[in-house]
Tab-separated table of C-alpha atoms and ligand atoms in Angstrom:
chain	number	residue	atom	x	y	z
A	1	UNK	CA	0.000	0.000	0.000
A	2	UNK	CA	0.928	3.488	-0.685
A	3	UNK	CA	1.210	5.750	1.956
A	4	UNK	CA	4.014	7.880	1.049
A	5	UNK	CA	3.323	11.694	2.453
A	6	UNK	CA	6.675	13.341	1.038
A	7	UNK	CA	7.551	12.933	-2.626
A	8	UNK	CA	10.923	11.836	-4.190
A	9	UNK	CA	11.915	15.049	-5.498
A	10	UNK	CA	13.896	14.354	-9.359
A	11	UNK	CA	16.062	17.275	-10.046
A	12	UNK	CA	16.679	17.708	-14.165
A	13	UNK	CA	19.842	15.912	-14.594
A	14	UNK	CA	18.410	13.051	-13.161
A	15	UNK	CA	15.256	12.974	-15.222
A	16	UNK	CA	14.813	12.449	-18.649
A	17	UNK	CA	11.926	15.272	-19.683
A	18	UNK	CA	12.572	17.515	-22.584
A	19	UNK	CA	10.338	20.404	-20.942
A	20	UNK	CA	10.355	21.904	-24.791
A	21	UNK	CA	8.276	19.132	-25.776
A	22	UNK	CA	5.579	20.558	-23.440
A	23	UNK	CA	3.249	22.961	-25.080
A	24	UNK	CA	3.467	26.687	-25.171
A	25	UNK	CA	0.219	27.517	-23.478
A	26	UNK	CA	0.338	24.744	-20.994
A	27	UNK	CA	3.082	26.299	-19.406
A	28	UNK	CA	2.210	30.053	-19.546
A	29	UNK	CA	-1.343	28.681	-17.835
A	30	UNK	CA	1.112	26.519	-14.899
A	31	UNK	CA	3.357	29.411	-14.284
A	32	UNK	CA	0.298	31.893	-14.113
A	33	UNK	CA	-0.933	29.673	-11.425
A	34	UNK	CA	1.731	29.893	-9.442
A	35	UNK	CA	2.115	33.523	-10.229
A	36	UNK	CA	-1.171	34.173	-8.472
A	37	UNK	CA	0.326	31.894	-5.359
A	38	UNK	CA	-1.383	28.488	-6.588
A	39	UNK	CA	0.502	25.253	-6.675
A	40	UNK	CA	0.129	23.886	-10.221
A	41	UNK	CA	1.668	21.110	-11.779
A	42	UNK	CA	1.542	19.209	-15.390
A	43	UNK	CA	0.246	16.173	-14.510
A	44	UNK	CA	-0.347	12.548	-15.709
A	45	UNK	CA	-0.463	11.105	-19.025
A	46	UNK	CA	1.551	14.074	-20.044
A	47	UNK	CA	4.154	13.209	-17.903
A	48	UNK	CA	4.354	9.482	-18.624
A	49	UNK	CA	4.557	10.001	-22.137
A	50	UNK	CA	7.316	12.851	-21.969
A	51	UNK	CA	9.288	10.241	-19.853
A	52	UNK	CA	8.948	7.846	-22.387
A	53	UNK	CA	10.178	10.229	-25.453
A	54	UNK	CA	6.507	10.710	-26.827
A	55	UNK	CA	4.731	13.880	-27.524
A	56	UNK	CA	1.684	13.734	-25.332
A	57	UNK	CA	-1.610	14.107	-26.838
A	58	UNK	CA	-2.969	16.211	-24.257
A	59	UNK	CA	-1.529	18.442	-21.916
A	60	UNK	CA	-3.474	18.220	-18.143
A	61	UNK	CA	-2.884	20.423	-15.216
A	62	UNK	CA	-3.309	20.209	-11.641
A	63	UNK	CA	-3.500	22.588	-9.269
A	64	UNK	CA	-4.774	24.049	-5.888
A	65	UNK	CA	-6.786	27.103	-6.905
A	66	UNK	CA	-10.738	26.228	-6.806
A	67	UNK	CA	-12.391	26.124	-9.741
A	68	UNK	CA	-13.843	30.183	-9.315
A	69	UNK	CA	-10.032	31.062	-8.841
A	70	UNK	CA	-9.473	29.552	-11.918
A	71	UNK	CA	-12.133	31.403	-13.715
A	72	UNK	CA	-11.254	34.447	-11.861
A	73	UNK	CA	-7.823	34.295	-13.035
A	74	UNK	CA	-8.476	33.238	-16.871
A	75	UNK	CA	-11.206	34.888	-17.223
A	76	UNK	CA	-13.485	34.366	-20.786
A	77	UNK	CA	-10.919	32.196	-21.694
A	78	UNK	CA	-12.356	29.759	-19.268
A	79	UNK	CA	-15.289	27.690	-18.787
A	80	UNK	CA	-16.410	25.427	-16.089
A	81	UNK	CA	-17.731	21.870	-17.076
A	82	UNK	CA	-19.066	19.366	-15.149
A	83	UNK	CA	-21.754	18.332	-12.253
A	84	UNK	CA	-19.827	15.957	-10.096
A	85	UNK	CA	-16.767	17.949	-9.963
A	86	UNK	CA	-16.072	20.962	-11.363
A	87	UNK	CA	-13.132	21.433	-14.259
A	88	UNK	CA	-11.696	24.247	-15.768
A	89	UNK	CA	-11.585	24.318	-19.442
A	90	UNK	CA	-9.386	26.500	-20.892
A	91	UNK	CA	-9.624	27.625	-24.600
A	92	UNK	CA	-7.112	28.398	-27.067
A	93	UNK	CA	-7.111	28.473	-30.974
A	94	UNK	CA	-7.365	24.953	-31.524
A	95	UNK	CA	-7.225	23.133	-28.273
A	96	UNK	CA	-8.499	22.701	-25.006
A	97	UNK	CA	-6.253	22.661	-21.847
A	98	UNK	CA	-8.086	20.802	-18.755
A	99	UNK	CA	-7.043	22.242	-15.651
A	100	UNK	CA	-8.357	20.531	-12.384
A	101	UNK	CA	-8.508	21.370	-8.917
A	102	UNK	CA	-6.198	18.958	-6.668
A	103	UNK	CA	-8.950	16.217	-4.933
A	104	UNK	CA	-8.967	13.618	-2.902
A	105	UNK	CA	-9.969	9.944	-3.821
A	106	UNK	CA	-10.692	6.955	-1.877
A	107	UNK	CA	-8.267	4.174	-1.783
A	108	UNK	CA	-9.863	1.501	0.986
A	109	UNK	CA	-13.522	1.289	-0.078
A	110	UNK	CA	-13.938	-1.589	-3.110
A	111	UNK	CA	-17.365	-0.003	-3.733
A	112	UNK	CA	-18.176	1.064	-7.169
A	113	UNK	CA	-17.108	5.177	-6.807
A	114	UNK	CA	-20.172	7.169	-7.412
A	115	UNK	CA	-19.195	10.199	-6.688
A	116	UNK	CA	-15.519	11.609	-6.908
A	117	UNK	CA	-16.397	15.234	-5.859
A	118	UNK	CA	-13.987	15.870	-2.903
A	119	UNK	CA	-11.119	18.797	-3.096
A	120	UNK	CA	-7.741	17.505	-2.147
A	121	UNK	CA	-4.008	17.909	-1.133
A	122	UNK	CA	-1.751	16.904	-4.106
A	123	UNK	CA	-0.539	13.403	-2.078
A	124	UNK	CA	-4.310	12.622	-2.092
A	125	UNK	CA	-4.817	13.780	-5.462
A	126	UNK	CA	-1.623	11.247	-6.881
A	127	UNK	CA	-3.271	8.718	-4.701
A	128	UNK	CA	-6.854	8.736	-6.187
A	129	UNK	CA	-5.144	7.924	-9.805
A	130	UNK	CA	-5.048	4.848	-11.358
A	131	UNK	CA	-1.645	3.912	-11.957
A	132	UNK	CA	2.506	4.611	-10.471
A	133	UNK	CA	3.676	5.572	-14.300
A	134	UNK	CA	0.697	7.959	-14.622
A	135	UNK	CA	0.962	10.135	-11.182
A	136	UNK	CA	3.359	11.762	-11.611
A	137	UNK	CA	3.951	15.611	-11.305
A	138	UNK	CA	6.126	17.646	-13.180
A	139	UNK	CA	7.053	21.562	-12.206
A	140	UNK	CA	8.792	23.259	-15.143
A	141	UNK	CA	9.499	26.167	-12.756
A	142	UNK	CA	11.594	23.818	-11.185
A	143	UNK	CA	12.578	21.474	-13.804
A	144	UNK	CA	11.881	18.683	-11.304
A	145	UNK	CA	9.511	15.642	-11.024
A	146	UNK	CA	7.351	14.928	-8.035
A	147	UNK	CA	6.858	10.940	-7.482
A	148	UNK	CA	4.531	9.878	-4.465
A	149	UNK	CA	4.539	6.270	-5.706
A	150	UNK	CA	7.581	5.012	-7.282
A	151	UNK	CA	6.337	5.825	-11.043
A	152	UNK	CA	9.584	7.044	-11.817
A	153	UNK	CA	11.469	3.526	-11.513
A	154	UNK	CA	8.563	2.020	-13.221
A	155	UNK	CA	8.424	3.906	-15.657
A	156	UNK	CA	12.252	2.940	-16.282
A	157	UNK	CA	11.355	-0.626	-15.569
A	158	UNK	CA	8.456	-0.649	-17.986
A	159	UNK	CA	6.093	-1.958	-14.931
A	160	UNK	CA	2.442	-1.713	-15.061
A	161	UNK	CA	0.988	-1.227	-10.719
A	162	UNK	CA	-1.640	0.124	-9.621
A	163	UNK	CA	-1.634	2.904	-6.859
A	164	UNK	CA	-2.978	1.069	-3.468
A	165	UNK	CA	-4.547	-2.546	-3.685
A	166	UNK	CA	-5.085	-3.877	-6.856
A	167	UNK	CA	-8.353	-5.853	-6.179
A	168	UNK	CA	-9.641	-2.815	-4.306
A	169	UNK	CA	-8.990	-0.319	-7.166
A	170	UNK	CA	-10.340	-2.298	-9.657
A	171	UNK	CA	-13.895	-2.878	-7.977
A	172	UNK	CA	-14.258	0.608	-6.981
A	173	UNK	CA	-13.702	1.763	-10.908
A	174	UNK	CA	-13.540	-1.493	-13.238
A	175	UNK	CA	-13.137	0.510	-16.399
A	176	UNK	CA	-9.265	0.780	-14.868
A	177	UNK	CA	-8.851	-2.581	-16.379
A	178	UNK	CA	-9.301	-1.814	-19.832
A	179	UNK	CA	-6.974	1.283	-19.066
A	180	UNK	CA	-4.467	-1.183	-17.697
A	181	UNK	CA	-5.143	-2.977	-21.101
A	182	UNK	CA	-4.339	-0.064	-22.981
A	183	UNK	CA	-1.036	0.635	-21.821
A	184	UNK	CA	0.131	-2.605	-22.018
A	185	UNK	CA	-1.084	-2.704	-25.586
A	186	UNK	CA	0.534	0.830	-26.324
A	187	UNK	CA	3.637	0.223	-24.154
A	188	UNK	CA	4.129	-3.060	-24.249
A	189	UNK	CA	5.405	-3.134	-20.156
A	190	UNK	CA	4.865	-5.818	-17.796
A	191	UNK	CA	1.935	-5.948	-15.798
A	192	UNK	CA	3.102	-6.618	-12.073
A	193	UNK	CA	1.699	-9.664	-10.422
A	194	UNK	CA	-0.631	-8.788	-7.890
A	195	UNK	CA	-2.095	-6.147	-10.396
A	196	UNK	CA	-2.132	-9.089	-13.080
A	197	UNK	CA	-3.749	-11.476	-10.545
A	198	UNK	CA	-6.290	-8.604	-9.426
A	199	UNK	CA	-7.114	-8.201	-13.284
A	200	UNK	CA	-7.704	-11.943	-13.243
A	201	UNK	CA	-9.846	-12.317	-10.346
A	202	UNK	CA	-12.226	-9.159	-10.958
A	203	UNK	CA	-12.522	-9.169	-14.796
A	204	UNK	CA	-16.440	-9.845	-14.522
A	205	UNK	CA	-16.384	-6.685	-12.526
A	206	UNK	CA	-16.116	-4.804	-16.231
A	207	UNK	CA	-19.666	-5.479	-16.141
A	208	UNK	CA	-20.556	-3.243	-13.920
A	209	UNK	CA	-18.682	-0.333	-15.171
A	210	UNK	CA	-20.740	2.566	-17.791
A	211	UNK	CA	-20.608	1.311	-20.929
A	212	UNK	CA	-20.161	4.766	-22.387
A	213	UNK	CA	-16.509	5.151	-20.668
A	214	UNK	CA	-16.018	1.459	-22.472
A	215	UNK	CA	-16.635	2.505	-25.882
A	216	UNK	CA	-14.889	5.737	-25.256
A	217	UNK	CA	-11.643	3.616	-24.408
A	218	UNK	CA	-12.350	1.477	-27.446
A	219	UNK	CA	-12.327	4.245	-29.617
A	220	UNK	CA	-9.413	5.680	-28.259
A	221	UNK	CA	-7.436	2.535	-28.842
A	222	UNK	CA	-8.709	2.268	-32.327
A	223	UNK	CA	-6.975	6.066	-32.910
A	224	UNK	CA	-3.638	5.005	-30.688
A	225	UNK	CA	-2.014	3.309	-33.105
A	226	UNK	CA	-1.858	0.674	-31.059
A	227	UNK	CA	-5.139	-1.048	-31.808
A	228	UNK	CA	-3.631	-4.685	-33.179
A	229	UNK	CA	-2.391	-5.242	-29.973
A	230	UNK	CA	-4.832	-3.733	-27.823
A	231	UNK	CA	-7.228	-6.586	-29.414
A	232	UNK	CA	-4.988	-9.246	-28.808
A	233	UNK	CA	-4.837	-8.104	-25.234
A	234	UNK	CA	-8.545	-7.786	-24.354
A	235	UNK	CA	-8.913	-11.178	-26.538
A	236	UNK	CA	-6.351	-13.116	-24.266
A	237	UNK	CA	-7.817	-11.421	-21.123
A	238	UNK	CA	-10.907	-12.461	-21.617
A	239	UNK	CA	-12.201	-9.008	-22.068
A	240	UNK	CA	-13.737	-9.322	-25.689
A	241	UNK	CA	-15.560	-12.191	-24.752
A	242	UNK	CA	-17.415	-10.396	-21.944
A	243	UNK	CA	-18.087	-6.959	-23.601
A	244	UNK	CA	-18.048	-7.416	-27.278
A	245	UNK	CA	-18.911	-11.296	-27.620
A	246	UNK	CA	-19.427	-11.135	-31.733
A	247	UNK	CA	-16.035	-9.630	-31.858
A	248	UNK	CA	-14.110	-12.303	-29.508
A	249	UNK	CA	-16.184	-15.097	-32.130
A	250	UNK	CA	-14.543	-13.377	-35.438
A	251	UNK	CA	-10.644	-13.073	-33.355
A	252	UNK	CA	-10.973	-16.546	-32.076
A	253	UNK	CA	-11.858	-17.681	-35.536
A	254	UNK	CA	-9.737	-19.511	-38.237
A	255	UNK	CA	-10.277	-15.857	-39.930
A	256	UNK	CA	-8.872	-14.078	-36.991
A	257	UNK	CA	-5.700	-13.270	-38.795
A	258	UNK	CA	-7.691	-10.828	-41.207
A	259	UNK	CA	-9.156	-8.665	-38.923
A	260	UNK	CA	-6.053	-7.646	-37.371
A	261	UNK	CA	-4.452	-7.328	-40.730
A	262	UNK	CA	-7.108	-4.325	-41.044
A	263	UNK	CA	-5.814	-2.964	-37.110
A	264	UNK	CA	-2.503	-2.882	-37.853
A	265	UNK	CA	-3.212	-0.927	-41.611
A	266	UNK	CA	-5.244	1.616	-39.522
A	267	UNK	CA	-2.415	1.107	-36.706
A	268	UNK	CA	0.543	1.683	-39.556
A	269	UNK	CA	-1.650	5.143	-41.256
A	270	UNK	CA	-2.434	6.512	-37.936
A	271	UNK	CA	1.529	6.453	-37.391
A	272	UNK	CA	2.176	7.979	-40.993
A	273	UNK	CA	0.055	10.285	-40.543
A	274	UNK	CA	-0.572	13.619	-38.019
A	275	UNK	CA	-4.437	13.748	-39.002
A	276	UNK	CA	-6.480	11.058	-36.978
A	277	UNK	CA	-8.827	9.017	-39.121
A	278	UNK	CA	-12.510	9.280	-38.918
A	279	UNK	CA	-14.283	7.136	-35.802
A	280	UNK	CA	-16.901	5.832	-38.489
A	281	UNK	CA	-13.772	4.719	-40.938
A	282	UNK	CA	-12.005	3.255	-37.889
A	283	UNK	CA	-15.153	0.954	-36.752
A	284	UNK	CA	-15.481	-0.410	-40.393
A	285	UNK	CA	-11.825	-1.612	-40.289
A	286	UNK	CA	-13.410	-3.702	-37.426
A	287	UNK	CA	-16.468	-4.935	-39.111
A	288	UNK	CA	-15.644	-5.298	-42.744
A	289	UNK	CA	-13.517	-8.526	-42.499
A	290	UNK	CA	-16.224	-9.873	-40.857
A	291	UNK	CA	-18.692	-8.868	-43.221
A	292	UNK	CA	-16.072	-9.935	-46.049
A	293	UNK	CA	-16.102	-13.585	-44.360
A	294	UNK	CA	-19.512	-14.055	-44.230
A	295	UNK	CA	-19.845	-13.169	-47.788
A	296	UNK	CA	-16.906	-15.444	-48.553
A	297	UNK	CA	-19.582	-18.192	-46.948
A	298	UNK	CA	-22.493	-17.363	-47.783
A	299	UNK	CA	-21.273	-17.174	-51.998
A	300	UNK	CA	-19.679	-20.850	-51.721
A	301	UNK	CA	-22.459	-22.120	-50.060
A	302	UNK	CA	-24.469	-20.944	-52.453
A	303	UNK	CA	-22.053	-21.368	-55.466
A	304	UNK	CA	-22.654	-17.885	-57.101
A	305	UNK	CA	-22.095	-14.110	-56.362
A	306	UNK	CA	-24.479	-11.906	-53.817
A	307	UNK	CA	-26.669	-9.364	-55.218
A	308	UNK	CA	-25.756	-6.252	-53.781
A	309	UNK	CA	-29.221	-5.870	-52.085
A	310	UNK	CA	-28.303	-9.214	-49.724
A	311	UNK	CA	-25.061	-7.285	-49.338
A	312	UNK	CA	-26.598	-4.702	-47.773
A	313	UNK	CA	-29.018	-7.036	-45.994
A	314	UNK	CA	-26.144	-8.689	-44.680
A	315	UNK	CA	-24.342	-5.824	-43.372
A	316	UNK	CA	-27.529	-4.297	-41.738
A	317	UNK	CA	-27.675	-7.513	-40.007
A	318	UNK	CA	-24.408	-8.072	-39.067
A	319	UNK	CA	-24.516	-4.652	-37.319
A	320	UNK	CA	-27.794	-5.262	-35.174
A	321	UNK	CA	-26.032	-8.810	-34.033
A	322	UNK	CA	-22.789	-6.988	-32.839
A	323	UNK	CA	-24.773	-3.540	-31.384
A	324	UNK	CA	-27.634	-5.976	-29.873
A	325	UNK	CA	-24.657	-8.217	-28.169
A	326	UNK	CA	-22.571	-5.841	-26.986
A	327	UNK	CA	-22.265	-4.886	-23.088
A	328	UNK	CA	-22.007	-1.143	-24.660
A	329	UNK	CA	-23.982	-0.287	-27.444
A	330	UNK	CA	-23.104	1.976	-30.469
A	331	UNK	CA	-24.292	5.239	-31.045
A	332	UNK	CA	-27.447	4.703	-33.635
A	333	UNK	CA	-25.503	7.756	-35.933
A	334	UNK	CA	-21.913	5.840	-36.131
A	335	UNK	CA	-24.102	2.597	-36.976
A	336	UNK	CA	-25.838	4.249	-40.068
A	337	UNK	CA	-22.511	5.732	-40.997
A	338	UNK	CA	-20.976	2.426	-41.025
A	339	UNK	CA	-23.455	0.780	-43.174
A	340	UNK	CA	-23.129	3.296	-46.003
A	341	UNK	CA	-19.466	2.526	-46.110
A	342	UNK	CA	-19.620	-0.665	-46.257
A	343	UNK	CA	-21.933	-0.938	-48.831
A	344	UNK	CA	-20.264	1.720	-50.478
A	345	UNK	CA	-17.565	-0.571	-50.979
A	346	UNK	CA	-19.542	-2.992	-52.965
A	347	UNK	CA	-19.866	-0.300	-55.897
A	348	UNK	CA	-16.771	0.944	-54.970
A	349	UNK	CA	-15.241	-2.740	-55.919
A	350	UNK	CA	-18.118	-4.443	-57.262
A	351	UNK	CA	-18.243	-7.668	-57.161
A	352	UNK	CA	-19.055	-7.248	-60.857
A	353	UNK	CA	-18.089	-4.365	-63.422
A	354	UNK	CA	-17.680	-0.887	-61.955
A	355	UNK	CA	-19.917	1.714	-63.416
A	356	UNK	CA	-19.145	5.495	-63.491
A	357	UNK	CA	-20.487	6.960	-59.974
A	358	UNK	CA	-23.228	9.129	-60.573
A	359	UNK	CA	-23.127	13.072	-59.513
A	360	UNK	CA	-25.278	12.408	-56.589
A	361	UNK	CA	-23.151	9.501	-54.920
A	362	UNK	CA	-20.017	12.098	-55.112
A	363	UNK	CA	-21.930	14.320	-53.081
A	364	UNK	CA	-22.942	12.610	-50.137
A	365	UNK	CA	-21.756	13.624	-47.537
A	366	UNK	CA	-20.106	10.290	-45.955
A	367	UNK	CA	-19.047	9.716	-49.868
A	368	UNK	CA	-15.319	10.976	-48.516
A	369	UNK	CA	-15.524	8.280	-45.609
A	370	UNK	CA	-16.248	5.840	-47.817
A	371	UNK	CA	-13.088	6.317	-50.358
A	372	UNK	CA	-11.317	6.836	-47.041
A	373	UNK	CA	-12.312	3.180	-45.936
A	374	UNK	CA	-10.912	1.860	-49.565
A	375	UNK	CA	-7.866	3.274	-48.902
A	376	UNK	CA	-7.383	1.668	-45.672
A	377	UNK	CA	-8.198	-1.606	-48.058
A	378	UNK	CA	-5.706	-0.683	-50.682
A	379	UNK	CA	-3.109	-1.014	-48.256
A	380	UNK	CA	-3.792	-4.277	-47.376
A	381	UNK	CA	-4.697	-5.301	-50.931
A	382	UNK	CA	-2.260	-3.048	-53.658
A	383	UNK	CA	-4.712	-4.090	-56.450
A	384	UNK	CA	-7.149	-1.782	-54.688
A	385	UNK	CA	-4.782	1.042	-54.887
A	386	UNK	CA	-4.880	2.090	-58.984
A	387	UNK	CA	-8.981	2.107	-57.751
A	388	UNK	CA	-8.808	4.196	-55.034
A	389	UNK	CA	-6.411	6.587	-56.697
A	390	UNK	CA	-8.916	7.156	-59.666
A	391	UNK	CA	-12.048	7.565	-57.347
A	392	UNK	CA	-10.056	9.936	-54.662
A	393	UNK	CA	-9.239	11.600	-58.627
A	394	UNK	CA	-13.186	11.955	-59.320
A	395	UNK	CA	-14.104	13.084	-55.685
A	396	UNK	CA	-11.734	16.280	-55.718
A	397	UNK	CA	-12.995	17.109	-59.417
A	398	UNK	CA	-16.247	16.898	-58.244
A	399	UNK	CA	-15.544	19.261	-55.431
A	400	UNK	CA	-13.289	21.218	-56.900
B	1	ATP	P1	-4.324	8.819	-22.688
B	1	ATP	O1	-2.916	8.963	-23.195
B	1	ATP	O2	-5.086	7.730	-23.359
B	1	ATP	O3	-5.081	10.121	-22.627
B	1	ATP	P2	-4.207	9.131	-19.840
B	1	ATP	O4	-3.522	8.336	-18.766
B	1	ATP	O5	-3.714	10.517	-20.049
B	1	ATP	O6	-4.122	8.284	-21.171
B	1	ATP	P3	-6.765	10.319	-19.360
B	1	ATP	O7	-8.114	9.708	-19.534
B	1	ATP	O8	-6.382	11.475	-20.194
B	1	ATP	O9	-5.746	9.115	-19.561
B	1	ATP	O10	-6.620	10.660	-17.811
B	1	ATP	C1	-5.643	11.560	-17.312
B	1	ATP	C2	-5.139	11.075	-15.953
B	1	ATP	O11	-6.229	10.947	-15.025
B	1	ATP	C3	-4.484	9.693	-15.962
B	1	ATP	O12	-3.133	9.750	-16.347
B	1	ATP	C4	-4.670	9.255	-14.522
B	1	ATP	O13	-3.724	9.843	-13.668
B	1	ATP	C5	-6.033	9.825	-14.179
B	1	ATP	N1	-7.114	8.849	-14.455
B	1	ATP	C6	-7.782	8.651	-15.623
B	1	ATP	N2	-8.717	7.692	-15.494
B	1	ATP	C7	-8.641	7.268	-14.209
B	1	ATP	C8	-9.350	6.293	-13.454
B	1	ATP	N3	-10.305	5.561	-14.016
B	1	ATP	N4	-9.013	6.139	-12.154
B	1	ATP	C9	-8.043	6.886	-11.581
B	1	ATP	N5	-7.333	7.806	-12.240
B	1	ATP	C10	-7.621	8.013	-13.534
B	2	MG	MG1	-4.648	11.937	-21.420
């Protein structure tokens, strides 16, 4: 257990954090702070990733000022979001830095947390986090790291703990285990054995969790570049099985191999490229293999082609079976987006001649998502690609 009251101070030439990595804005908002007398501190994932040599994706900030001081300080610049407990969100040109108020957490109770509304010291505020490698606190006033918990040396180590019991902090928040998940899939560390036996024992416990924060971490992994392996992990945990059951049938399959051939091409562009690819586009790189292999079936079964009207009947279907199974259901929008794309793809590629796209199919508005989708399939398939290049062709002379 964790009951360290004075951090382990890291001076700069024992740490390893470029602080001109850290954004511009970040810093002029952690040094106004403490300007005005606050304590303020970048905080975790931001931290983590720094120590690891990655540009973070956000930038989060702690600090002791209330959330009124913060408005009082930052003025129209600020606004204050949410009921249980109260953030700052600061707005600049294209991004949003969240700056919270230090508060406390609750590290004996293994009752589901309900509410998570209590100001804090920053010990109690490292404490209430999930994991050592993401509580740590950085001061670039200072140039020095703040560790409470030993996240420093794990983070060297490349060791995966929780902060207090394992079992305890994984009942009283369950989505934690697909977070633990997640960084193992994206970081490849070891997962530290009382945390992995904890993850074992209380896996069911993902059931109780709200299924909105699940799908929120599934997306997220499906942008990470990191989504291959973040399937193979919640398939040999156990966790597809229990929240995504249609999905853990297709992985566990003997066509298992082609659906992460489709992760790792969205894994491989994400990397390429700074712009993050459409949620809609990233969910069909999950459910076109499958609807590709039932097809497969279905036509050699039957001994001819599908019409494109079972296609579509098909993938309509296929969709209810996986939203209808699923512990957390999909958003009805992201659904109807993902069955125009995938039957997009069937005049797209036809399984028969191609004939020229009409004005009107240019136009749609999801057309863009749909070419998008066949060039996540041209990767994997190069015959695709002289396709792709002459619809992406039509689709800017169109707009142009
Ligand atoms: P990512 O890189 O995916 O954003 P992250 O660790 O930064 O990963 P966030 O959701 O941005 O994840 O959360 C920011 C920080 O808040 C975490 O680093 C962690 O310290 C804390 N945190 C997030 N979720 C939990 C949780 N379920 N329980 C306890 N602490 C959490
Ligand atoms: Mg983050």
């Amino acid at each position: 257990m964790h009951r360290i009251v004075a951090p382990k101070i890291i001076p700069i030439d024992e740490h390893a954090l470029d602080q001109s990595l850290i954004d511009k804005d970040a810093l002029e908002v952690i040094f106004q702070l403490q300007n005005e007398g606050h304590v303020a501190y970048l905080v975790g994932g931001g931290v983590r990733d720094l120590l690891l040599g990655k540009t973070p994706k956000d930038f989060d900030i702690s600090t002791s000022a209330k959330p009124e001081e913060i408005k009082r300080i930052f003025g129209r610049r600020c606004l204050l979001i949410g009921k249980r407990f109260r953030l700052a969100h600061l707005r600049y040109d294209k991004k949003i830095l969240e700056v919270s108020t230090f508060r406390s957490g609750d590290l004996e109770s293994s009752t589901l947390i309900v509410r998570d509304n209590r100001f804090g010291t920053p010990e109690e505020d490292v404490l209430r986090r999930d994991f050592t490698i993401n509580a740590l606190f950085y001061d670039p006033k200072t140039h020095t790291i703040l560790d409470y918990v030993e996240g420093v040396p794990d983070i060297k180590k490349g060791i995966l703990r929780t902060i207090g019991d394992p079992y305890v902090r994984f009942k009283q928040d369950p989505v934690r285990m697909i977070r633990l998940l997640k960084f193992l899939a994206r970081f490849g560390f070891d997962i530290e054995q009382k945390t992995m036996r904890a993850l074992c024992s209380c896996k069911e416990e993902i059931l109780k969790s709200a299924p909105a924060r699940i799908l929120e971490e599934l997306f997220k992994m499906l942008e990470s570049a990191s989504a291959e392996r973040f399937f193979r992990v919640m398939k040999a945990h156990d966790f597809l099985d229990i929240l995504f059951p249609c999905f853990h049938h297709f992985f566990t399959s003997p066509y298992a191999e082609r659906g992460f051939e489709y992760l790792n091409a969205i894994d491989t562009l994400t990397a390429k490229h700074q712009n993050q690819i459409d949620r809609n586009v990233l969910f069909c790189s999950l459910i076109f293999p499958i609807l590709e292999c039932e097809l497969e079936m279905l036509s050699s079964d039957r001994g001819k082609p599908i019409s494109f009207t079972e296609i579509m009947q098909l993938s309509h279907s296929l969709l209810q079976g996986i939203n209808s199974s699923s512990f957390a259901h999909f958003p009805k929008k992201l659904l109807a987006i993902t069955h125009y794309i995938l039957s997009m793809q069937f005049k797209l590629t036809p399984l028969t001649q191609r004939t020229k796209l009409s004005h009107r199919t240019l136009m749609h508005e999801d057309f863009p998502k749909a070419v998008d989708f066949l060039h996540i399939r041209s990767t994997i398939h190069p015959e695709l690609d002289a396709q792709y290049r002459q619809i992406a062709k039509e689709l800017e002379h169109d707009y142009s």
